[in-house]
mmCIF file of C-alpha atoms in Angstrom:
data_model
loop_
_atom_site.group_PDB
_atom_site.id
_atom_site.type_symbol
_atom_site.label_atom_id
_atom_site.label_comp_id
_atom_site.label_asym_id
_atom_site.label_seq_id
_atom_site.Cartn_x
_atom_site.Cartn_y
_atom_site.Cartn_z
ATOM 1 C CA MET K 1498 92.141 99.553 74.102
ATOM 2 C CA ARG K 1499 90.007 97.885 76.692
ATOM 3 C CA LEU K 1500 89.883 98.226 80.457
ATOM 4 C CA GLU K 1501 89.787 94.761 81.924
ATOM 5 C CA LYS K 1502 88.893 93.541 85.392
ATOM 6 C CA CYS K 1503 91.400 91.752 87.557
ATOM 7 C CA TRP K 1504 90.271 88.188 88.078
ATOM 8 C CA PHE K 1505 91.263 88.160 91.697
ATOM 9 C CA CYS K 1506 90.429 91.539 93.163
ATOM 10 C CA SER K 1507 88.060 92.885 90.476
ATOM 11 C CA SER K 1508 89.843 96.192 90.120
ATOM 12 C CA THR K 1509 90.344 97.700 86.668
ATOM 13 C CA VAL K 1510 93.483 96.788 84.795
ATOM 14 C CA TYR K 1511 94.641 99.733 82.714
ATOM 15 C CA PRO K 1512 96.782 99.276 79.610
ATOM 16 C CA GLY K 1513 100.402 98.653 80.439
ATOM 17 C CA HIS K 1514 99.692 97.003 83.747
ATOM 18 C CA GLY K 1515 99.407 93.460 84.901
ATOM 19 C CA ILE K 1516 99.926 89.966 83.611
ATOM 20 C CA GLN K 1517 97.560 87.722 81.767
ATOM 21 C CA PHE K 1518 97.840 84.022 82.315
ATOM 22 C CA VAL K 1519 96.438 81.693 79.671
ATOM 23 C CA ARG K 1520 95.570 78.253 80.918
ATOM 24 C CA ASN K 1521 95.704 75.288 78.566
ATOM 25 C CA ASP K 1522 91.933 75.134 78.338
ATOM 26 C CA ALA K 1523 92.189 78.651 76.812
ATOM 27 C CA LYS K 1524 90.749 80.432 79.829
ATOM 28 C CA ILE K 1525 92.446 83.781 80.330
ATOM 29 C CA PHE K 1526 93.075 85.156 83.811
ATOM 30 C CA ARG K 1527 94.010 88.802 84.043
ATOM 31 C CA PHE K 1528 95.689 90.232 87.117
ATOM 32 C CA CYS K 1529 96.176 93.849 87.998
ATOM 33 C CA ARG K 1530 99.384 93.371 89.958
ATOM 34 C CA SER K 1531 101.709 90.706 91.229
ATOM 35 C CA LYS K 1532 99.899 90.558 94.568
ATOM 36 C CA CYS K 1533 96.810 89.133 92.886
ATOM 37 C CA HIS K 1534 98.938 86.953 90.610
ATOM 38 C CA LYS K 1535 100.799 85.439 93.538
ATOM 39 C CA ASN K 1536 97.603 84.823 95.444
ATOM 40 C CA PHE K 1537 96.231 83.038 92.409
ATOM 41 C CA LYS K 1538 99.329 80.877 92.168
ATOM 42 C CA MET K 1539 98.841 79.969 95.813
ATOM 43 C CA LYS K 1540 95.420 78.719 94.762
ATOM 44 C CA ARG K 1541 93.572 81.068 97.078
ATOM 45 C CA ASN K 1542 89.876 81.501 96.536
ATOM 46 C CA PRO K 1543 89.099 85.205 96.037
ATOM 47 C CA ARG K 1544 85.749 84.699 97.728
ATOM 48 C CA LYS K 1545 87.603 83.938 100.928
ATOM 49 C CA VAL K 1546 90.248 86.640 100.759
ATOM 50 C CA LYS K 1547 88.960 89.594 102.692
ATOM 51 C CA TRP K 1548 90.206 92.520 100.630
ATOM 52 C CA THR K 1549 88.789 91.410 97.291
ATOM 53 C CA LYS K 1550 85.575 92.705 95.776
ATOM 54 C CA ALA K 1551 84.331 89.142 95.428
ATOM 55 C CA PHE K 1552 84.447 88.663 99.205
ATOM 56 C CA ARG K 1553 82.882 92.029 99.908
ATOM 57 C CA ARG K 1554 79.997 91.437 97.533
ATOM 58 C CA LEU K 1555 79.425 87.947 98.834
ATOM 59 C CA HIS K 1556 79.295 89.084 102.457
ATOM 60 C CA GLY K 1557 77.114 92.129 101.854
ATOM 61 C CA LYS K 1558 79.780 94.719 102.587
ATOM 62 C CA ASP K 1559 79.370 96.352 99.163
ATOM 63 C CA MET K 1560 76.184 96.717 97.221
ATOM 64 C CA THR K 1561 75.510 93.984 94.716
ATOM 65 C CA GLN K 1562 72.532 95.008 92.598
ATOM 66 C CA ASP K 1563 72.258 98.465 91.204
ATOM 67 C CA SER K 1564 71.190 99.983 87.943
ATOM 68 C CA THR K 1565 74.512 101.825 87.637
ATOM 69 C CA PHE K 1566 76.240 98.486 87.095
ATOM 70 C CA GLU K 1567 74.271 97.916 83.921
ATOM 71 C CA PHE K 1568 76.235 100.637 82.160
ATOM 72 C CA GLU K 1569 79.522 98.835 82.764
ATOM 73 C CA ARG K 1570 78.621 95.562 81.143
ATOM 74 C CA LYS K 1571 81.007 94.172 78.559
ATOM 75 C CA ARG K 1572 79.987 94.816 74.978
ATOM 76 C CA ASN K 1573 81.581 92.784 72.241
ATOM 77 C CA ARG K 1574 80.226 94.717 69.322
ATOM 78 C CA PRO K 1575 82.552 97.494 68.144
ATOM 79 C CA GLU K 1576 80.843 100.849 67.801
ATOM 80 C CA ARG K 1577 81.430 103.083 64.856
ATOM 81 C CA TYR K 1578 83.247 106.188 65.981
ATOM 82 C CA ASN K 1579 81.002 109.180 66.329
ATOM 83 C CA ARG K 1580 82.397 112.252 68.005
ATOM 84 C CA ASN K 1581 79.116 113.329 69.505
ATOM 85 C CA VAL K 1582 78.460 109.926 70.983
ATOM 86 C CA THR K 1583 81.961 109.868 72.464
ATOM 87 C CA MET K 1584 81.551 113.262 74.148
ATOM 88 C CA GLU K 1585 78.152 112.318 75.506
ATOM 89 C CA THR K 1586 79.541 109.034 76.809
ATOM 90 C CA LEU K 1587 82.374 110.770 78.608
ATOM 91 C CA LYS K 1588 79.950 113.127 80.329
ATOM 92 C CA ALA K 1589 77.677 110.257 81.186
ATOM 93 C CA ILE K 1590 80.543 108.263 82.714
ATOM 94 C CA LYS K 1591 81.290 111.102 85.110
ATOM 95 C CA LYS K 1592 77.684 111.427 86.130
ATOM 96 C CA ILE K 1593 77.169 107.699 86.584
ATOM 97 C CA ASP K 1594 80.282 107.502 88.715
ATOM 98 C CA LYS K 1595 79.007 110.259 90.974
ATOM 99 C CA ILE K 1596 75.658 108.534 91.401
ATOM 100 C CA ARG K 1597 77.288 105.195 92.058
ATOM 101 C CA VAL K 1598 79.608 106.616 94.682
ATOM 102 C CA ALA K 1599 76.687 108.316 96.401
ATOM 103 C CA ARG K 1600 74.717 105.059 96.441
ATOM 104 C CA GLU K 1601 77.659 103.122 97.800
ATOM 105 C CA ALA K 1602 78.096 105.697 100.576
ATOM 106 C CA ARG K 1603 74.416 105.320 101.416
ATOM 107 C CA HIS K 1604 74.758 101.553 101.496
ATOM 108 C CA HIS K 1605 77.677 101.957 103.867
ATOM 109 C CA THR K 1606 75.777 104.237 106.242
ATOM 110 C CA MET K 1607 72.827 101.831 106.255
ATOM 111 C CA ARG K 1608 75.181 99.041 107.117
ATOM 112 C CA MET K 1609 76.823 100.989 109.931
ATOM 113 C CA LYS K 1610 73.522 102.237 111.360
ATOM 114 C CA GLY K 1611 73.103 101.457 115.026
ATOM 115 C CA LYS K 1612 76.789 100.860 115.486
ATOM 116 C CA LYS K 1613 77.265 103.918 117.684
ATOM 117 C CA GLY K 1614 74.398 102.886 119.947
ATOM 118 C CA MET K 1615 75.812 99.394 120.285
ATOM 119 C CA GLU K 1616 79.277 100.728 121.025
ATOM 120 C CA GLN K 1617 77.944 103.016 123.745
ATOM 121 C CA LYS K 1618 75.951 100.205 125.337
ATOM 122 C CA ALA K 1619 78.969 97.925 125.281
ATOM 123 C CA ALA K 1620 81.141 100.654 126.806
ATOM 124 C CA ALA K 1621 78.658 101.308 129.625
ATOM 125 C CA ARG K 1622 78.441 97.612 130.394
ATOM 126 C CA GLU K 1623 82.188 97.271 130.396
ATOM 127 C CA LEU K 1624 82.555 100.204 132.751
ATOM 128 C CA GLU K 1625 80.051 98.657 135.126
ATOM 129 C CA GLN K 1626 81.355 95.130 135.121
ATOM 130 C CA ASP K 1627 85.083 95.391 134.556
ATOM 131 C CA ILE K 1628 86.030 98.550 136.393
ATOM 132 C CA SER K 1629 87.989 96.293 138.751
ATOM 133 C CA LEU K 1630 90.544 95.811 135.965
ATOM 134 C CA VAL K 1631 91.451 99.448 136.179
ATOM 135 C CA LYS K 1632 90.895 100.455 139.770
ATOM 136 C CA ALA K 1633 91.004 98.270 142.866
ATOM 137 C CA PRO K 1634 87.591 97.748 144.508
ATOM 138 C CA LEU K 1635 88.853 99.091 147.819
ATOM 139 C CA ALA K 1636 89.796 102.384 146.176
ATOM 140 C CA LEU K 1637 86.351 102.601 144.604
ATOM 141 C CA ARG K 1638 84.665 102.140 147.901
ATOM 142 C CA GLU K 1639 86.548 105.133 149.295
ATOM 143 C CA LYS K 1640 86.062 107.471 146.321
ATOM 144 C CA SER K 1641 82.521 107.146 145.114
ATOM 145 C CA SER K 1642 83.163 109.600 142.240
ATOM 146 C CA LEU K 1643 84.991 106.865 140.323
ATOM 147 C CA THR K 1644 81.968 104.594 140.078
ATOM 148 C CA LEU K 1645 78.989 104.825 137.798
ATOM 149 C CA SER K 1646 76.523 104.036 140.555
ATOM 150 C CA LYS K 1647 73.387 106.082 140.293
ATOM 151 C CA ILE K 1648 72.886 106.200 144.052
ATOM 152 C CA LYS K 1649 75.466 108.528 145.517
ATOM 153 C CA VAL K 1650 76.358 107.263 149.011
ATOM 154 C CA LYS K 1651 79.013 108.199 151.460
ATOM 155 C CA ALA K 1652 81.864 105.816 152.100
ATOM 156 C CA SER K 1653 80.852 105.497 155.738
ATOM 157 C CA GLN K 1654 77.715 103.557 154.779
ATOM 158 C CA PRO K 1655 79.048 100.318 153.293
ATOM 159 C CA GLN K 1656 75.702 98.438 153.145
ATOM 160 C CA ALA K 1657 74.121 100.778 150.616
ATOM 161 C CA GLU K 1658 76.961 100.445 148.071
ATOM 162 C CA TYR K 1659 77.093 98.100 145.106
ATOM 163 C CA PRO K 1660 79.764 95.464 145.615
ATOM 164 C CA MET K 1661 82.184 95.801 142.760
ATOM 165 C CA GLU K 1662 83.082 92.144 142.521
ATOM 166 C CA GLU K 1663 80.305 90.066 141.033
ATOM 167 C CA MET O 983 135.211 73.720 115.193
ATOM 168 C CA ALA O 984 133.966 71.189 112.675
ATOM 169 C CA ALA O 985 131.956 69.438 115.364
ATOM 170 C CA PHE O 986 130.393 72.748 116.379
ATOM 171 C CA VAL O 987 129.364 73.517 112.780
ATOM 172 C CA ALA O 988 128.011 70.000 112.297
ATOM 173 C CA SER O 989 125.928 70.236 115.447
ATOM 174 C CA LYS O 990 124.513 73.558 114.290
ATOM 175 C CA TRP O 991 123.398 72.124 110.930
ATOM 176 C CA SER O 992 121.840 69.102 112.570
ATOM 177 C CA LYS O 993 119.427 71.373 114.413
ATOM 178 C CA VAL O 994 117.996 72.661 111.140
ATOM 179 C CA GLY O 995 115.754 69.696 110.055
ATOM 180 C CA PRO O 996 118.218 67.642 107.940
ATOM 181 C CA PRO O 997 115.731 65.987 105.524
ATOM 182 C CA LEU O 998 114.182 69.307 104.497
ATOM 183 C CA LEU O 999 117.541 70.931 104.020
ATOM 184 C CA ASP O 1000 118.872 68.011 102.013
ATOM 185 C CA ASN O 1001 115.881 68.186 99.676
ATOM 186 C CA LEU O 1002 116.376 71.883 99.196
ATOM 187 C CA ARG O 1003 120.062 71.552 98.562
ATOM 188 C CA SER O 1004 119.765 68.703 96.100
ATOM 189 C CA SER O 1005 116.999 70.396 94.155
ATOM 190 C CA ARG O 1006 119.034 73.568 94.071
ATOM 191 C CA LEU O 1007 121.913 71.726 92.481
ATOM 192 C CA LEU O 1008 119.750 70.029 89.880
ATOM 193 C CA GLU O 1009 118.158 73.190 88.597
ATOM 194 C CA PRO O 1010 120.644 75.970 88.222
ATOM 195 C CA PHE O 1011 118.259 78.090 86.203
ATOM 196 C CA GLY O 1012 115.195 77.844 88.419
ATOM 197 C CA LYS O 1013 115.193 80.256 91.312
ATOM 198 C CA PHE O 1014 113.784 79.415 94.718
ATOM 199 C CA GLN O 1015 113.218 81.779 97.588
ATOM 200 C CA ASP O 1016 116.039 82.155 100.049
ATOM 201 C CA ILE O 1017 115.593 79.993 103.121
ATOM 202 C CA ALA O 1018 116.172 82.962 105.376
ATOM 203 C CA SER O 1019 113.299 84.992 103.953
ATOM 204 C CA PRO O 1020 110.091 84.750 106.007
ATOM 205 C CA GLY O 1021 107.250 82.748 104.554
ATOM 206 C CA TRP O 1022 109.447 80.732 102.195
ATOM 207 C CA ASN O 1023 107.366 77.655 102.950
ATOM 208 C CA GLY O 1024 104.383 78.858 100.988
ATOM 209 C CA LEU O 1025 106.400 80.390 98.189
ATOM 210 C CA LEU O 1026 108.551 77.375 97.528
ATOM 211 C CA PHE O 1027 106.604 76.316 94.445
ATOM 212 C CA GLN O 1028 106.709 79.713 92.766
ATOM 213 C CA GLN O 1029 109.477 79.433 90.257
ATOM 214 C CA LEU O 1030 111.125 82.036 88.151
ATOM 215 C CA ARG O 1031 110.549 80.831 84.605
ATOM 216 C CA THR O 1032 113.349 81.309 82.114
ATOM 217 C CA PHE O 1033 114.131 80.812 78.467
ATOM 218 C CA ILE O 1034 113.860 77.697 76.363
ATOM 219 C CA GLN O 1035 117.397 76.467 75.900
ATOM 220 C CA MET O 1036 119.331 73.313 75.216
ATOM 221 C CA ARG O 1037 117.805 70.250 76.832
ATOM 222 C CA THR O 1038 114.459 71.905 77.498
ATOM 223 C CA LYS O 1039 111.590 69.480 77.114
ATOM 224 C CA LEU O 1040 108.682 70.821 75.121
ATOM 225 C CA LYS O 1041 105.292 69.385 74.459
ATOM 226 C CA VAL O 1042 104.238 68.974 70.823
ATOM 227 C CA VAL O 1043 100.736 70.270 70.195
ATOM 228 C CA ASP O 1044 100.091 69.301 66.627
ATOM 229 C CA ASN O 1045 99.309 65.996 64.960
ATOM 230 C CA SER O 1046 102.675 65.537 63.314
ATOM 231 C CA GLY O 1047 103.242 62.364 65.306
ATOM 232 C CA ALA O 1048 105.739 63.516 67.897
ATOM 233 C CA LYS O 1049 104.764 63.633 71.551
ATOM 234 C CA TRP O 1050 107.555 65.651 73.024
ATOM 235 C CA VAL O 1051 110.847 67.051 71.849
ATOM 236 C CA ARG O 1052 114.025 68.265 73.438
ATOM 237 C CA CYS O 1053 115.469 71.576 72.336
ATOM 238 C CA ILE O 1054 118.928 71.431 70.840
ATOM 239 C CA GLN O 1055 119.382 75.003 69.770
ATOM 240 C CA ALA O 1056 117.488 78.236 70.033
ATOM 241 C CA LEU O 1057 117.883 79.942 66.695
ATOM 242 C CA LYS O 1058 117.693 83.483 67.941
ATOM 243 C CA GLY O 1059 118.717 84.892 71.264
ATOM 244 C CA ARG O 1060 121.825 84.379 73.260
ATOM 245 C CA LYS O 1061 120.067 83.231 76.402
ATOM 246 C CA GLY O 1062 117.443 81.095 74.761
ATOM 247 C CA ALA O 1063 114.179 81.060 72.891
ATOM 248 C CA ARG O 1064 110.987 82.751 74.022
ATOM 249 C CA LEU O 1065 107.376 82.785 72.978
ATOM 250 C CA GLY O 1066 107.115 82.840 69.190
ATOM 251 C CA ASP O 1067 110.717 81.946 68.415
ATOM 252 C CA THR O 1068 111.939 79.026 66.321
ATOM 253 C CA ILE O 1069 114.075 76.274 67.751
ATOM 254 C CA ILE O 1070 115.844 73.155 66.549
ATOM 255 C CA ALA O 1071 114.741 70.121 68.500
ATOM 256 C CA SER O 1072 115.226 66.400 68.628
ATOM 257 C CA VAL O 1073 112.178 64.171 68.811
ATOM 258 C CA GLN O 1074 112.244 62.188 72.030
ATOM 259 C CA GLU O 1075 108.960 60.360 71.831
ATOM 260 C CA ALA O 1076 106.722 59.811 68.851
ATOM 261 C CA GLN O 1077 103.524 58.047 68.006
ATOM 262 C CA PRO O 1078 104.054 54.860 65.984
ATOM 263 C CA ARG O 1079 102.480 56.027 62.722
ATOM 264 C CA GLY O 1080 103.389 59.664 62.380
ATOM 265 C CA LYS O 1081 105.178 61.977 60.023
ATOM 266 C CA VAL O 1082 108.220 62.181 62.280
ATOM 267 C CA LYS O 1083 110.158 59.437 63.993
ATOM 268 C CA LYS O 1084 112.020 59.302 67.244
ATOM 269 C CA GLY O 1085 115.502 60.731 67.018
ATOM 270 C CA GLU O 1086 114.775 63.048 64.143
ATOM 271 C CA VAL O 1087 116.060 66.591 64.219
ATOM 272 C CA VAL O 1088 113.245 69.023 63.457
ATOM 273 C CA TYR O 1089 112.480 72.704 63.562
ATOM 274 C CA GLY O 1090 109.755 73.998 65.832
ATOM 275 C CA VAL O 1091 107.930 77.188 66.717
ATOM 276 C CA VAL O 1092 107.322 77.876 70.380
ATOM 277 C CA VAL O 1093 103.607 78.516 70.800
ATOM 278 C CA ARG O 1094 103.336 78.403 74.576
ATOM 279 C CA ALA O 1095 105.974 79.407 77.064
ATOM 280 C CA ALA O 1096 105.841 79.465 80.815
ATOM 281 C CA MET O 1097 108.066 82.523 80.825
ATOM 282 C CA GLN O 1098 106.141 85.766 80.506
ATOM 283 C CA ARG O 1099 106.586 87.800 77.375
ATOM 284 C CA GLY O 1100 105.930 91.505 77.190
ATOM 285 C CA ARG O 1101 103.401 92.767 74.725
ATOM 286 C CA CYS O 1102 103.604 96.061 72.869
ATOM 287 C CA ASP O 1103 100.816 97.561 74.985
ATOM 288 C CA GLY O 1104 102.876 96.983 78.135
ATOM 289 C CA SER O 1105 101.073 93.981 79.552
ATOM 290 C CA GLU O 1106 102.590 90.538 79.884
ATOM 291 C CA ILE O 1107 101.328 87.146 78.932
ATOM 292 C CA ARG O 1108 102.321 83.731 80.154
ATOM 293 C CA PHE O 1109 101.071 80.231 79.599
ATOM 294 C CA ASP O 1110 100.934 77.108 81.700
ATOM 295 C CA ASP O 1111 103.537 74.994 79.917
ATOM 296 C CA ASN O 1112 106.121 74.974 77.132
ATOM 297 C CA ALA O 1113 104.695 73.804 73.843
ATOM 298 C CA VAL O 1114 105.946 73.711 70.272
ATOM 299 C CA VAL O 1115 104.551 73.174 66.801
ATOM 300 C CA LEU O 1116 106.857 71.339 64.402
ATOM 301 C CA VAL O 1117 107.618 73.136 61.174
ATOM 302 C CA ASN O 1118 109.862 72.567 58.189
ATOM 303 C CA LYS O 1119 112.744 74.765 57.179
ATOM 304 C CA GLN O 1120 110.447 77.161 55.318
ATOM 305 C CA GLY O 1121 108.284 77.692 58.408
ATOM 306 C CA GLU O 1122 105.260 75.696 57.306
ATOM 307 C CA PRO O 1123 103.774 73.363 59.899
ATOM 308 C CA ILE O 1124 104.220 69.655 59.354
ATOM 309 C CA GLY O 1125 100.973 68.716 61.058
ATOM 310 C CA THR O 1126 97.455 69.670 60.112
ATOM 311 C CA ARG O 1127 95.972 70.533 63.490
ATOM 312 C CA VAL O 1128 97.110 72.678 66.389
ATOM 313 C CA LEU O 1129 95.726 72.066 69.859
ATOM 314 C CA GLY O 1130 95.328 74.553 72.665
ATOM 315 C CA PRO O 1131 95.657 78.327 72.713
ATOM 316 C CA VAL O 1132 98.332 80.162 70.717
ATOM 317 C CA PRO O 1133 99.478 83.742 71.180
ATOM 318 C CA HIS O 1134 99.137 86.788 68.933
ATOM 319 C CA GLU O 1135 102.878 87.034 68.665
ATOM 320 C CA LEU O 1136 102.893 84.508 65.830
ATOM 321 C CA ARG O 1137 101.294 87.044 63.533
ATOM 322 C CA ARG O 1138 104.239 89.344 63.907
ATOM 323 C CA LYS O 1139 106.633 86.491 63.224
ATOM 324 C CA LYS O 1140 104.680 85.609 60.083
ATOM 325 C CA HIS O 1141 103.529 82.156 61.171
ATOM 326 C CA LEU O 1142 100.095 82.745 59.730
ATOM 327 C CA LYS O 1143 99.482 79.120 58.828
ATOM 328 C CA ILE O 1144 99.740 78.111 62.486
ATOM 329 C CA LEU O 1145 97.319 80.873 63.406
ATOM 330 C CA THR O 1146 94.749 79.642 60.932
ATOM 331 C CA LEU O 1147 95.004 76.104 62.282
ATOM 332 C CA ALA O 1148 94.739 77.224 65.901
ATOM 333 C CA GLU O 1149 91.542 76.671 67.824
ATOM 334 C CA HIS O 1150 92.004 79.616 70.143
ATOM 335 C CA ILE O 1151 94.168 82.704 69.850
ATOM 336 C CA ALA O 1152 95.093 84.214 73.183
#
């Protein structure tokens, strides 16, 4: 029994799932589900299809190089069955998975760093510039509490106010 | 009433519809997507592959001399032959100096089928085309070489000679 990788989306194909397509040059394409199979038949390039692992790795959304990936490399040599080795391997798989998930989460936070600051800046700018989309400028002149202006002026002094239309 | 119906049909691009209709009539066993379903444009070339039956053209992938054959009878199966089954075929085109001649009736083993076949572990396998290896009545191949990949299913059907000649076992 072997867990394969889907050619299109790179997810694991468990036994009993999926279709394998053998091309006449003897290259085998394995697919985890008909979604990937149909995309392949449509001749879509997985590197351009946003939800695949190939796209995500290529565009830096998921981490590419890590020592935890070395453990998952394909080995063609069959191992002699040894119960101790099997138990140790099972424990190791769990541990490696935990480490890998933690590293991926860290990669994600590093990627998203500074997003909140950017969002807040963009929101403040939008509030300043485009408040006229929400409230009419005449209404803003009357009620100064609706503006973000730092100088609080009374409505009776029009020259000290910021004009809302740029 | 007839004029009303005719005018309605004329609005739906006549050349495209004619193509669809004529191709539908020619291939009763190939399924196309319904016109009404959304996105049928992109899915038009995704066919539902079926069995190998009478009048199915198959490529010959050994060096017995034949180029392609036409199936006359699938020996097992009511609906047709699948991957690994034996068929009776008639040679349609042959190379000039070969072991078989055009018009001969031969037996063949299907080594590649475009229709997916389920494996005992639950997965499915399908190939790119329909291909056959010519055999005699005892099941021994006539040719001495087999080109292209062949499936594991031949082992179960006891076509071991073909497996030994194969260059790649899928």
